[in-house]
mmCIF file of C-alpha atoms in Angstrom:
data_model
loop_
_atom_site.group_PDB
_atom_site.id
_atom_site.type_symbol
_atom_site.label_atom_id
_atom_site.label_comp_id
_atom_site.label_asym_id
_atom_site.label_seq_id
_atom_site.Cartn_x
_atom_site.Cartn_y
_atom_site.Cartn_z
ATOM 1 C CA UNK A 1 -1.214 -9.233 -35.346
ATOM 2 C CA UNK A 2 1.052 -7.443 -32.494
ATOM 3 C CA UNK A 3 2.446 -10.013 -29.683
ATOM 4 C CA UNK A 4 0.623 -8.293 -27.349
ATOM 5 C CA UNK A 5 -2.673 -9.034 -29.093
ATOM 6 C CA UNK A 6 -2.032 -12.501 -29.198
ATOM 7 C CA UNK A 7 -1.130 -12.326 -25.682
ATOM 8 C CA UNK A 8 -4.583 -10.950 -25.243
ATOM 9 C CA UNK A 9 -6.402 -13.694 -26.771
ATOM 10 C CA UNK A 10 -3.768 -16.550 -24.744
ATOM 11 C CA UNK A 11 -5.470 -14.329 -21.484
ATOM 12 C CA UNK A 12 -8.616 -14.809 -22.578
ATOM 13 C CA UNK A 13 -8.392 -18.747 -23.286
ATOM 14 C CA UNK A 14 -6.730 -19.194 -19.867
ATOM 15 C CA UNK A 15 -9.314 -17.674 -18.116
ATOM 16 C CA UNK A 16 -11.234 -20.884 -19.397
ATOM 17 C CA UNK A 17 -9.407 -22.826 -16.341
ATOM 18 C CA UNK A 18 -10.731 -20.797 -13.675
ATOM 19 C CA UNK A 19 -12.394 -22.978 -10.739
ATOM 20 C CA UNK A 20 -11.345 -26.227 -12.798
ATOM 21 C CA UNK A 21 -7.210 -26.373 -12.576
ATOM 22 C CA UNK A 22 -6.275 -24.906 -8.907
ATOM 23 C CA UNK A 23 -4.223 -25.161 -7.134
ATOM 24 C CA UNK A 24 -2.277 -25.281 -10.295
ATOM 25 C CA UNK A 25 -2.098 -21.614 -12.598
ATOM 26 C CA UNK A 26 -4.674 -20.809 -15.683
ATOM 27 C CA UNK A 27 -2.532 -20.984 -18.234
ATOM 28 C CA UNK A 28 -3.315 -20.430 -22.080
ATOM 29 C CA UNK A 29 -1.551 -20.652 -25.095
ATOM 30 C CA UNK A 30 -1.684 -19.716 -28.649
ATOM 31 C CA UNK A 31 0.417 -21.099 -31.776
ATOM 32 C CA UNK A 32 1.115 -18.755 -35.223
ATOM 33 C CA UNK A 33 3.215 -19.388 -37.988
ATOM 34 C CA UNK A 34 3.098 -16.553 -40.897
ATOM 35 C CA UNK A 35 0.799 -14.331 -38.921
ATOM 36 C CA UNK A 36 -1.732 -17.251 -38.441
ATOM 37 C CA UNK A 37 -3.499 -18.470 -35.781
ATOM 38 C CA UNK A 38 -2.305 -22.869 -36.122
ATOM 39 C CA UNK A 39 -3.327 -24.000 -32.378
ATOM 40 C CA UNK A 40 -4.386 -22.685 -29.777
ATOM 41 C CA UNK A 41 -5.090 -24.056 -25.722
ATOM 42 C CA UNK A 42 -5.419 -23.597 -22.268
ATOM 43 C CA UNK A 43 -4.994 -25.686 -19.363
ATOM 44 C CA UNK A 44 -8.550 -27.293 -18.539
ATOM 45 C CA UNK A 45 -8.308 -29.083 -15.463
ATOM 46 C CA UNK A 46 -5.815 -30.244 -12.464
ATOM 47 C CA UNK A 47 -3.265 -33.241 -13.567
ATOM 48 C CA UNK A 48 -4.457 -32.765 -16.729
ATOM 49 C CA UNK A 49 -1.887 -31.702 -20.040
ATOM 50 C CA UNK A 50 -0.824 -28.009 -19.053
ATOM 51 C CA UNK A 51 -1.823 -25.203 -22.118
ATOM 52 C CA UNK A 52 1.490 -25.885 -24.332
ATOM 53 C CA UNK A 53 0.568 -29.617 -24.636
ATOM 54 C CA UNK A 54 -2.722 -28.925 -25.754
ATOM 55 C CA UNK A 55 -2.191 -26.232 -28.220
ATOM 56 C CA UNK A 56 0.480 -28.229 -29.914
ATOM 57 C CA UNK A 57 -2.054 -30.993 -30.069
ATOM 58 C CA UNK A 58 -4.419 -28.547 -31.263
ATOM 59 C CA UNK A 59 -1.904 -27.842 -34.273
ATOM 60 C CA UNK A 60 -1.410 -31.660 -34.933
ATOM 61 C CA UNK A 61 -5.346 -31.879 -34.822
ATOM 62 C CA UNK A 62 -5.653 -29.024 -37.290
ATOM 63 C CA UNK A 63 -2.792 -31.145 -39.960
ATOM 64 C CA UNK A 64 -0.310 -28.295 -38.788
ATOM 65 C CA UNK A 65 2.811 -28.278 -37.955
ATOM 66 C CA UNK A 66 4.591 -25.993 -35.340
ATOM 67 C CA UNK A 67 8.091 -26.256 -36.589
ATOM 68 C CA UNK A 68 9.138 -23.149 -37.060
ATOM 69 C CA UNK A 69 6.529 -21.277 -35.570
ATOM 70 C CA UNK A 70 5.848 -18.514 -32.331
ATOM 71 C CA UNK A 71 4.256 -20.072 -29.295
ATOM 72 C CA UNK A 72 2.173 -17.273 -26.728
ATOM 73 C CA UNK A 73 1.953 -18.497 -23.368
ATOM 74 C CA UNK A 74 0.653 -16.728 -20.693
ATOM 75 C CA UNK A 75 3.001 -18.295 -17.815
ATOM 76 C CA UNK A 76 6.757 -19.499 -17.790
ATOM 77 C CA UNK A 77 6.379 -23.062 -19.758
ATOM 78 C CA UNK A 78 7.475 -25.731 -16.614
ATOM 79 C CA UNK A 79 10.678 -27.944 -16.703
ATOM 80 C CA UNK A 80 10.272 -30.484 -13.805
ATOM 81 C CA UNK A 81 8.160 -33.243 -14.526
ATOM 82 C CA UNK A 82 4.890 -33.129 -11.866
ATOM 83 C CA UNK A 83 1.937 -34.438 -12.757
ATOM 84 C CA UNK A 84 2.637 -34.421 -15.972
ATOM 85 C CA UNK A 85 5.663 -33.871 -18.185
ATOM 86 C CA UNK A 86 7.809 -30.842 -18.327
ATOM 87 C CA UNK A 87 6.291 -28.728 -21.106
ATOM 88 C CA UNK A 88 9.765 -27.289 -21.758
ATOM 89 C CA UNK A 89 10.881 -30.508 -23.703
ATOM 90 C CA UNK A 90 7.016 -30.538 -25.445
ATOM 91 C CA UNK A 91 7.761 -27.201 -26.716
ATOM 92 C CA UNK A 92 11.525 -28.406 -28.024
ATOM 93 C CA UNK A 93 10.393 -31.392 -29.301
ATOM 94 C CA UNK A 94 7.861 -29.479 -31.689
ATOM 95 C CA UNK A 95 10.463 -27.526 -33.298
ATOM 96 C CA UNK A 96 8.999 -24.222 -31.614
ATOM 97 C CA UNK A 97 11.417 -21.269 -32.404
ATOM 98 C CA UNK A 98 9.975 -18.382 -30.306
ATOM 99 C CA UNK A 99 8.656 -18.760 -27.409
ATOM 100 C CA UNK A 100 6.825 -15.072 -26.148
ATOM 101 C CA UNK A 101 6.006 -15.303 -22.138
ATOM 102 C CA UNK A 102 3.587 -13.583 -20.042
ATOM 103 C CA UNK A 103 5.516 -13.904 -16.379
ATOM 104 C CA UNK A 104 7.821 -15.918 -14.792
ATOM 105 C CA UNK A 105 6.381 -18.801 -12.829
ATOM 106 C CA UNK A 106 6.607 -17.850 -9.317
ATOM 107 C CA UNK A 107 7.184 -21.393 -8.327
ATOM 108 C CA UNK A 108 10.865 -22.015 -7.148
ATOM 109 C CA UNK A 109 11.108 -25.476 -9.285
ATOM 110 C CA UNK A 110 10.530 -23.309 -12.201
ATOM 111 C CA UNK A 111 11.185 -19.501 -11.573
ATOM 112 C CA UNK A 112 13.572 -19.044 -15.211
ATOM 113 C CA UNK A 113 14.578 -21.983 -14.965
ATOM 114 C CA UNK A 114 12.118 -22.564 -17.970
ATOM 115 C CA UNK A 115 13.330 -19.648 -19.865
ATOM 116 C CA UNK A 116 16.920 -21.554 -19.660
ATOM 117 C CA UNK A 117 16.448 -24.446 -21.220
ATOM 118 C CA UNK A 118 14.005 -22.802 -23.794
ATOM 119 C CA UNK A 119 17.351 -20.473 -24.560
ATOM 120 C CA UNK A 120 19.805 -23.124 -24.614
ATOM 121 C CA UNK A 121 18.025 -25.305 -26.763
ATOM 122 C CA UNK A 122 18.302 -22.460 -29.483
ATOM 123 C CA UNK A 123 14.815 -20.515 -28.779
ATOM 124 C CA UNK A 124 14.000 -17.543 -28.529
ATOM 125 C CA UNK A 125 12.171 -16.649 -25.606
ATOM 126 C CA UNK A 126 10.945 -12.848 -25.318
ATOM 127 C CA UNK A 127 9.379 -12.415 -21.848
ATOM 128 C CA UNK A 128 6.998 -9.823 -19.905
ATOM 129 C CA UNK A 129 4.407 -8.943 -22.761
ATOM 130 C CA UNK A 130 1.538 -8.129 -21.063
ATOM 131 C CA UNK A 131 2.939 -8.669 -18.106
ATOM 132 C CA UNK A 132 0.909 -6.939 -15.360
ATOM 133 C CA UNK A 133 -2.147 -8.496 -17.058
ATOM 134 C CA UNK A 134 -0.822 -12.072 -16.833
ATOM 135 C CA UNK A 135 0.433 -11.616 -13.346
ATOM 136 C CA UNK A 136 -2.698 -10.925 -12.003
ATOM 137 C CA UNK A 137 -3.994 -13.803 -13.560
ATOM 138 C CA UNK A 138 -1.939 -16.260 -11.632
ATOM 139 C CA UNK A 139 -1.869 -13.419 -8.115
ATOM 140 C CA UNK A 140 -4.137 -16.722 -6.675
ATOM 141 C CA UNK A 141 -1.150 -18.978 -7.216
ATOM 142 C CA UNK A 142 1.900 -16.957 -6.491
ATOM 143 C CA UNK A 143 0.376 -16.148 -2.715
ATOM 144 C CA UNK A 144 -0.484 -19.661 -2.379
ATOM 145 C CA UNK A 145 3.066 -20.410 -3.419
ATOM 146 C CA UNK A 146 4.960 -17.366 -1.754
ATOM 147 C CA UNK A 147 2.528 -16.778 1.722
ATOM 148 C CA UNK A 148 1.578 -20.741 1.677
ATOM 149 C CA UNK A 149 -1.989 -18.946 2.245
ATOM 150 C CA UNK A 150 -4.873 -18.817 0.089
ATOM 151 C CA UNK A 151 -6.189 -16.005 -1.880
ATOM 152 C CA UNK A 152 -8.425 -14.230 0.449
ATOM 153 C CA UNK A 153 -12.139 -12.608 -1.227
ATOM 154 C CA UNK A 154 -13.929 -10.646 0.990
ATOM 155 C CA UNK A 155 -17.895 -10.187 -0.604
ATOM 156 C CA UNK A 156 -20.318 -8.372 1.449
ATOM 157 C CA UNK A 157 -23.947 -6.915 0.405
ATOM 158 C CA UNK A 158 -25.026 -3.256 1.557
ATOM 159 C CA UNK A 159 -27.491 -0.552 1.670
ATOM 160 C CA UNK A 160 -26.308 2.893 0.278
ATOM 161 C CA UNK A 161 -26.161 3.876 3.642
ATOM 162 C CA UNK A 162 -23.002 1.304 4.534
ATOM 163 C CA UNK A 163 -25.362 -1.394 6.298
ATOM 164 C CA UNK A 164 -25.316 -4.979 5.648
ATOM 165 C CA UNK A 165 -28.234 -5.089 8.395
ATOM 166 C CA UNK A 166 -31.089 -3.549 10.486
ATOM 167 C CA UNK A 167 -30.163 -3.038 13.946
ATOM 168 C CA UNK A 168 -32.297 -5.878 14.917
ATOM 169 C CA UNK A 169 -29.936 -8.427 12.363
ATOM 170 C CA UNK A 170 -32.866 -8.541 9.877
ATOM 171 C CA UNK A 171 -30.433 -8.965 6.578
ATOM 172 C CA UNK A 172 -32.576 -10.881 4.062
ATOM 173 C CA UNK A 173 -32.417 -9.423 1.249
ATOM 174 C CA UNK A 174 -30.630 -6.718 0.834
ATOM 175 C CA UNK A 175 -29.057 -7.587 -2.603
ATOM 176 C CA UNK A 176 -31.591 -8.069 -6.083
ATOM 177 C CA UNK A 177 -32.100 -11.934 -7.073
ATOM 178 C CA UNK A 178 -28.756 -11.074 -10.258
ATOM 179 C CA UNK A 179 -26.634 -9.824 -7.487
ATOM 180 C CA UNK A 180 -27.029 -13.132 -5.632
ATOM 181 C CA UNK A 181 -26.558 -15.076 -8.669
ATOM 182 C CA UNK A 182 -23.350 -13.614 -8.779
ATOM 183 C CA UNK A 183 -22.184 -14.696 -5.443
ATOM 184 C CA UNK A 184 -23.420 -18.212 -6.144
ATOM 185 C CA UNK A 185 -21.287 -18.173 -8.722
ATOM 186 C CA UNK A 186 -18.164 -17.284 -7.023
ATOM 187 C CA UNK A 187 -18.847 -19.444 -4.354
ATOM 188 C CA UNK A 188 -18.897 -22.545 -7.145
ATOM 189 C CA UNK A 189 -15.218 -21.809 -7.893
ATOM 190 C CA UNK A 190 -13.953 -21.914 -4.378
ATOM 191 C CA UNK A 191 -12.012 -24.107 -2.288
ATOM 192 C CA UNK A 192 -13.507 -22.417 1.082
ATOM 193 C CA UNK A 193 -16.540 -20.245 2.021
ATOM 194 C CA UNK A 194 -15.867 -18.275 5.564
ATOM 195 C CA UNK A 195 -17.701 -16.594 7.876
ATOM 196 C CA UNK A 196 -17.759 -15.776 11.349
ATOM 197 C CA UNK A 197 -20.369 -16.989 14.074
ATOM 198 C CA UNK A 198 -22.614 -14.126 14.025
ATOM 199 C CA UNK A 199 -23.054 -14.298 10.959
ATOM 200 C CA UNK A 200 -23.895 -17.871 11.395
ATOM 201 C CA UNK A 201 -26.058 -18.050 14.366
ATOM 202 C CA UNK A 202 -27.632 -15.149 12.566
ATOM 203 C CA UNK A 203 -28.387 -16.109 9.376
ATOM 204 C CA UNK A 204 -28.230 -20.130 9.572
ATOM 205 C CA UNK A 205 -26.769 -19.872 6.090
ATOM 206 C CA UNK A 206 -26.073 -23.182 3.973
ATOM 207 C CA UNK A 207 -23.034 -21.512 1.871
ATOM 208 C CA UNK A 208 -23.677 -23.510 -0.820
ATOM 209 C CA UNK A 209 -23.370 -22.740 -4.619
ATOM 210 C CA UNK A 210 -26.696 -23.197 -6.157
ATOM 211 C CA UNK A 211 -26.984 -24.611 -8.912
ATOM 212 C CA UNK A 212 -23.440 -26.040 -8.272
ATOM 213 C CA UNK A 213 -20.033 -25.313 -9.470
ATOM 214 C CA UNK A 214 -17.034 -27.323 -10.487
ATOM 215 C CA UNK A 215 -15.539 -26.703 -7.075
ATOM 216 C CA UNK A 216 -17.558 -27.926 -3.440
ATOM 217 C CA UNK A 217 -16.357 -25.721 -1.309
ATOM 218 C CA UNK A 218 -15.548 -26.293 2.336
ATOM 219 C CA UNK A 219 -17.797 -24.678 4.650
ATOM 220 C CA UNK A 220 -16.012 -22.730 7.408
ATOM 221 C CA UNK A 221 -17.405 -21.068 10.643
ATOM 222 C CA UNK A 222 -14.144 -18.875 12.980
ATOM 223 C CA UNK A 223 -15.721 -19.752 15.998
ATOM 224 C CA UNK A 224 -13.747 -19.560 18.773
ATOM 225 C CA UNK A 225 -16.015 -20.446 21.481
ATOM 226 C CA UNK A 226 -16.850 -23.728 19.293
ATOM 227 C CA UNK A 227 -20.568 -22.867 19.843
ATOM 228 C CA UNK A 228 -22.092 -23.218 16.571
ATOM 229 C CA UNK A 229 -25.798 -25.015 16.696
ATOM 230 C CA UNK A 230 -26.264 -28.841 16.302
ATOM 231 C CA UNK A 231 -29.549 -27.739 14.634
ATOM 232 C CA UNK A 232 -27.874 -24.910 12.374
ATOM 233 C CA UNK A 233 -27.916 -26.374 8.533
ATOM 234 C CA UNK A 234 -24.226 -26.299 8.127
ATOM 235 C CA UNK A 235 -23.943 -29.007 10.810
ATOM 236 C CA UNK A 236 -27.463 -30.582 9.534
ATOM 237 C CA UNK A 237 -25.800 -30.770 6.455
ATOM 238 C CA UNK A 238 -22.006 -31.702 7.048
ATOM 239 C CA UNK A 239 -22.494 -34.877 5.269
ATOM 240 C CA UNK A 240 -23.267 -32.916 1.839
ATOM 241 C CA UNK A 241 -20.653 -30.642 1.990
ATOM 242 C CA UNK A 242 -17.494 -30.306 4.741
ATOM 243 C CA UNK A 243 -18.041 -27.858 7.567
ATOM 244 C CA UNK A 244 -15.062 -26.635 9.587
ATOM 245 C CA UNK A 245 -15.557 -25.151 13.053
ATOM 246 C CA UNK A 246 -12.323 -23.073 13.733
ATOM 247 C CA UNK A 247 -12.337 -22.432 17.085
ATOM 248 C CA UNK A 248 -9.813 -21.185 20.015
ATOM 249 C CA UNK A 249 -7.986 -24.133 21.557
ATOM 250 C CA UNK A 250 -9.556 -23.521 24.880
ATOM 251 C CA UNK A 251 -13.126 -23.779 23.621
ATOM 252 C CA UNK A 252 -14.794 -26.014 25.678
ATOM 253 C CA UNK A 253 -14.046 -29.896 25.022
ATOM 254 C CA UNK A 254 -17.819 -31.331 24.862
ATOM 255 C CA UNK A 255 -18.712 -28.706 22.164
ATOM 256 C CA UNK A 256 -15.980 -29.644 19.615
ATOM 257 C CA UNK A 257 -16.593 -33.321 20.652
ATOM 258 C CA UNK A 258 -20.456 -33.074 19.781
ATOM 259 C CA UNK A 259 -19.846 -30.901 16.708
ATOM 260 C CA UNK A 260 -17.283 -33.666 15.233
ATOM 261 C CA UNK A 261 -20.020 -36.391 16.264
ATOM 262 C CA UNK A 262 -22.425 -34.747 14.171
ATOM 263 C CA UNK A 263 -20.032 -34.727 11.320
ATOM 264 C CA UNK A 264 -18.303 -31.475 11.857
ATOM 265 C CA UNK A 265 -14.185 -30.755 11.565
ATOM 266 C CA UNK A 266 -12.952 -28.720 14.465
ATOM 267 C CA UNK A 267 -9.560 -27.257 13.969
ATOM 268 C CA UNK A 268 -7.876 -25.232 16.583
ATOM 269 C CA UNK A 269 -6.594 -22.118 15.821
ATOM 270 C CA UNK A 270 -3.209 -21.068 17.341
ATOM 271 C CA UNK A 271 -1.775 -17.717 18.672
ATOM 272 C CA UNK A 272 -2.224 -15.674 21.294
ATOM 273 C CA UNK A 273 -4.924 -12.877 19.553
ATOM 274 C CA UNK A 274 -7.490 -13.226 17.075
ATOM 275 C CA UNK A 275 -5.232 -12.037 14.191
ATOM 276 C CA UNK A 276 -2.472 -14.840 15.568
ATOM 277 C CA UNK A 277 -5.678 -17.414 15.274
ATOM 278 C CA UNK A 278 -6.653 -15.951 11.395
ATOM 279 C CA UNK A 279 -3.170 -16.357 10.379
ATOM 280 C CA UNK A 280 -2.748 -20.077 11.730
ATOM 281 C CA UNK A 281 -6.019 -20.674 9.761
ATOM 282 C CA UNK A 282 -5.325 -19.242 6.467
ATOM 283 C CA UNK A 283 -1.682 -21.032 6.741
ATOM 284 C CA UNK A 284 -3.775 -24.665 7.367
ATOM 285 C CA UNK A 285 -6.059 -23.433 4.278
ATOM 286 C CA UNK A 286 -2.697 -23.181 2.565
ATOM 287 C CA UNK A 287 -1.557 -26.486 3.958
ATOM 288 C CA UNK A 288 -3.917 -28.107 2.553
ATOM 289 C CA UNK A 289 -3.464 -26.587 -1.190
ATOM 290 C CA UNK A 290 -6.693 -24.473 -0.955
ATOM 291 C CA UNK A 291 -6.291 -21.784 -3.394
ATOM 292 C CA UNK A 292 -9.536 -19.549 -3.425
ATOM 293 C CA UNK A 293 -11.352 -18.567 -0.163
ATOM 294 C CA UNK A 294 -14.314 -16.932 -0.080
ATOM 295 C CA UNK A 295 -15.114 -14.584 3.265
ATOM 296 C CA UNK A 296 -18.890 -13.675 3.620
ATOM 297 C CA UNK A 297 -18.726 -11.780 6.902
ATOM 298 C CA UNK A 298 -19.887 -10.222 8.973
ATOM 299 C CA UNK A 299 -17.975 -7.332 10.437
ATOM 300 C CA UNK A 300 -16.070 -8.323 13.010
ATOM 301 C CA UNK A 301 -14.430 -11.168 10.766
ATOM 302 C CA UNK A 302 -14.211 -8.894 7.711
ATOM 303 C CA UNK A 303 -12.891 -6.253 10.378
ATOM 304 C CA UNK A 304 -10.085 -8.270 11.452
ATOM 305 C CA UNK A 305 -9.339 -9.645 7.907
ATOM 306 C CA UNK A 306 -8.431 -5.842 6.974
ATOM 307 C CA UNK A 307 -6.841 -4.919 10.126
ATOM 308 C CA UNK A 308 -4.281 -7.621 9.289
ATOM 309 C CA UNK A 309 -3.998 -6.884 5.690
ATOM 310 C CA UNK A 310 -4.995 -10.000 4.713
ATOM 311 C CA UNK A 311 -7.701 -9.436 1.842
ATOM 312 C CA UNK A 312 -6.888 -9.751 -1.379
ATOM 313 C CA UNK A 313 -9.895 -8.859 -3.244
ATOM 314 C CA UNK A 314 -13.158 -7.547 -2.453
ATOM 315 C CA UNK A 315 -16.598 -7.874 -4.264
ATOM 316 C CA UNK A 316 -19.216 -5.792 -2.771
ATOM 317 C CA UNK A 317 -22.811 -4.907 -4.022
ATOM 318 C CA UNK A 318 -24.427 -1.551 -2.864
ATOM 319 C CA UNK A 319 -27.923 -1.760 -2.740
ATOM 320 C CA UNK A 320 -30.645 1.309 -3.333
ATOM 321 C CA UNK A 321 -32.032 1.198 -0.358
ATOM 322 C CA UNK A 322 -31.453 3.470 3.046
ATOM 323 C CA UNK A 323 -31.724 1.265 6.396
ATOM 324 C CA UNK A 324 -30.245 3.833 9.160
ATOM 325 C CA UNK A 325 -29.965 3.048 12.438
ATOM 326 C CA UNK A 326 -26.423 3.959 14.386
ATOM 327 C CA UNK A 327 -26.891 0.301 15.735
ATOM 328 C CA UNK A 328 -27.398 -0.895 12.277
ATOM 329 C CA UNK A 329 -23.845 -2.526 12.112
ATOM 330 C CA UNK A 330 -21.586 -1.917 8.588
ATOM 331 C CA UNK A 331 -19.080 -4.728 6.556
ATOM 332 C CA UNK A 332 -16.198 -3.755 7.931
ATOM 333 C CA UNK A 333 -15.627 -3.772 11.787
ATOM 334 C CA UNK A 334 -12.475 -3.774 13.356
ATOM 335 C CA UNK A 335 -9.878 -0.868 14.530
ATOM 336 C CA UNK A 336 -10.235 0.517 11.002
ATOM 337 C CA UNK A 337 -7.541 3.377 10.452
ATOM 338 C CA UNK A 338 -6.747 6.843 12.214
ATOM 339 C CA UNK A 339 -6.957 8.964 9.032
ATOM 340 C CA UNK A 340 -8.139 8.886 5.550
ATOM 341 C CA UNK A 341 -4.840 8.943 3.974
ATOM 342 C CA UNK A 342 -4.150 6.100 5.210
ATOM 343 C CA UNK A 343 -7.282 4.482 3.851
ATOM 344 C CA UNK A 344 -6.944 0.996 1.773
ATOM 345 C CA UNK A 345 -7.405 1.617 -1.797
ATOM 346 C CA UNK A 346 -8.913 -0.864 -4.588
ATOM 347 C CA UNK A 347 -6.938 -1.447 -7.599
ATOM 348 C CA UNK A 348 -7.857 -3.051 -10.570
ATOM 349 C CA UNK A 349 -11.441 -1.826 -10.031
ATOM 350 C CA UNK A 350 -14.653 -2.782 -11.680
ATOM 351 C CA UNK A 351 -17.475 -0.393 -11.343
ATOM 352 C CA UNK A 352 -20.919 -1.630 -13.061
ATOM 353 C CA UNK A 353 -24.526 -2.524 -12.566
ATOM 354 C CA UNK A 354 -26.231 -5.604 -12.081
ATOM 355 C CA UNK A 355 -29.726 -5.845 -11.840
ATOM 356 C CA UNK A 356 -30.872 -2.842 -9.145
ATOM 357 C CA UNK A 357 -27.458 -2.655 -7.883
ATOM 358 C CA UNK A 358 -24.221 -1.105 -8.041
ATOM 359 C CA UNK A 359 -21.274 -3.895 -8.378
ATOM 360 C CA UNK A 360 -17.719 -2.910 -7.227
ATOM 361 C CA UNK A 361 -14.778 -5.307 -7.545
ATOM 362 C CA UNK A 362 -11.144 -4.423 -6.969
ATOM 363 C CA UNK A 363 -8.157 -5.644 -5.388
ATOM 364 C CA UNK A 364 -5.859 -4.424 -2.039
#
C-alpha cells in the first residue's frame, strides 16, 4: 500500500459526512501499522467526535493498538478545543508516530498550527498527498471560512437546443423521472434552495427534497419587489419548511408585512444594484453558517450569479428534446461575455448519462 492509496480510501470514507457534518469539513481517516489497515473513520455528524477520534476508537474496538503506527487524514488534525476536543492531543495521546495530511485546514484557529504541535511532540507529519483531491473536498468549507459566503450550486434542466422553457413558460418536464431524482437528492443535503420570482410565480414550486434528506433546507425566493403569492405553496407551506423572501429594501411595506404574517422571513437585501443585493444575501447565508446553497433559476438569477462570478459549481442535465422558439428563454441570462475566449470554463468535469439524459457537473 502507497500513502497515496490510503489517502484514497481516507477520501472515500469522508465523503460519508456529506450533508450530515456542515458547516464543519468531511473529514476521514485511516490507521496502519505493518502495512495493515487497524482503524479506520470519518467524521459522521456536526458536534460529534471529528475522524481521528473515531478511527482510534475504531482501533481500540478492533483490540489494536495505534502506538507506533501511520495515521491518514484527509484534513489538518485541529488543536483548539470547539465542540469537541482538539484531535491534536487524541492523536499524541495514542502514541501515533506519523501523521500523513491531505491539506491544511483553512481555518485561521488551525491553519499549521496542527502540523506544529504534531512536530513538536516528536511526529512525523508528511503533508499534501493527494492534495488537490482533498482540497476540493473541503472547497465548501474554506469559502465559507475565507468569503464568509456559502458554496454556491447552480442546477438547471435543458433541451438540446439551450431552453429550460417554451416561450409560453411551459417547463414541466423537461428532465426524465432519474434526472429529477438526482436533484432531489442534492437538494436533501442543502442548507438553502434559491430561486428567483419568475421562476416562482411560474412554476409554484415546493423546493422540497422528496423523500427527504438529512438536511431541510431553507426555501429562498430573490424577490425584490416582495411580491411573491399568499396562495403560492412556499408561503402555504412556510410552516413545514422556512421560506425567505429576499427582497429590495424599498419593496413595498404591506407586502413583506403580509408575507411574514403568513409565516414568511423577509430579509432586505442591501446595495445599490442587483449584484450589491446578491452579495449582501450570500454574506447573511454565510452569517448564518449555511454552507451549501442550491440555485434553481431561472435566467435572470442564474444570469446575475455568473456575471458576478459567484457560482461555484454547476449541475446541469441536457435533455433530447428540441423546443425552439427565439422567445424560448435559456439558463443563463445576464450580460454574458463579449467573446468566447473569455468564456467560463468547468473544471473538474463529469460527463455521463442518466436515464434519457446527458448529466454534466463541473466546477468555475
Amino acid at each position: 500500500m502507497t500513502d497515496e492509496s490510503i489517502m484514497q480510501r481516507a477520501l472515500e470514507l469522508a465523503a460519508n459526512g456529506l450533508g450530515l457534518v456542515e458547516p464543519n469539513p468531511m473529514v476521514g481517516c485511516v490507521i496502519v501499522r505493518d502495512g495493515k489497515i487497524i482503524g479506520e473513520g470519518f467524521h459522521q455528524k456536526f458536534g460529534g467526535p471529528h475522524a481521528e477520534v473515531n478511527a482510534i476508537e475504531a482501533c481500540r474496538a478492533a483490540g489494536e493498538s495505534a502506538d507506533g503506527a501511520t495515521m491518514y487524514v484527509t484534513l489538518e488534525p485541529c488543536c483548539h478545543h470547539g465542540k469537541t476536543p482538539p484531535c491534536t492531543s487524541a492523536v499524541i495521546d495514542a502514541k501515533i508516530s506519523r501523521v500523513v495530511i491531505g491539506t491544511e485546514d483553512p481555518f485561521k484557529e488551525v491553519s499549521g498550527g496542527g502540523i506544529a504541535i504534531l512536530n513538536d511532540a516528536g511526529i512525523e507529519v508528511v503533508a499534501g498527498c493527494l492534495e488537490t483531491e482533498a482540497r476540493d473536498l473541503v472547497a465548501p468549507f474554506t469559502t465559507l471560512v475565507e468569503k464568509k459566503r456559502p458554496w454556491i450550486i447552480a442546477k438547471w434542466a435543458m433541451t438540446l437546443d439551450g431552453k429550460i422553457a417554451t416561450a409560453s413558460g411551459d417547463s414541466q418536464w423537461i428532465s426524465c423521472e432519474e434526472s429529477r431524482a438526482i436533484v432531489h437528492q442534492i437538494r436533501g443535503r442543502m442548507d438553502a434552495i434559491i430561486v428567483g420570482r419568475g421562476t416562482a410565480e411560474a412554476d409554484d414550486p415546493l423546493l422540497t427534497a422528496r423523500p427527504t434528506g438529512p438536511r431541510l433546507a431553507a426555501r429562498i425566493v430573490v424577490d425584490r419587489q416582495a411580491s411573491l403569492s399568499l396562495n403560492s405553496q412556499l408561503v402555504k407551506t412556510a410552516q413545514e419548511a422556512p421560506v425567505i423572501v429576499a427582497c429590495s429594501a424599498a419593496a413595498d411595506t404591506a407586502r413583506q408585512t403580509a408575507l411574514q404574517s403568513a409565516g414568511c422571513e423577509v430579509f432586505a437585501m442591501t446595495g445599490e444594484d442587483g449584484e450589491e443585493q446578491l452579495r449582501s444575501l450570500f454574506q447573511e447565508l454565510g452569517r448564518r453558517q449555511m454552507m451549501n446553497v442550491l440555485v434553481e433559476g431561472g435566467g435572470t438569477l442564474l444570469g446575475g450569479l455568473v456575471d458576478a462570478r459567484l457560482v461555484d459549481e454547476v449541475h446541469a442535465f441536457v435533455a433530447p428534446k428540441l423546443v425552439g422558439g427565439a422567445a424560448s428563454p435559456g439558463p443563463v441570462a445576464g450580460q454574458g461575455i463579449d467573446k468566447i475566449a473569455s468564456a467560463l470554463e468547468l473544471s473538474s468535469l463529469s460527463v455521463g448519462s442518466v436515464g434519457t439524459d446527458i448529466y454534466i457537473r463541473g466546477r468555475l
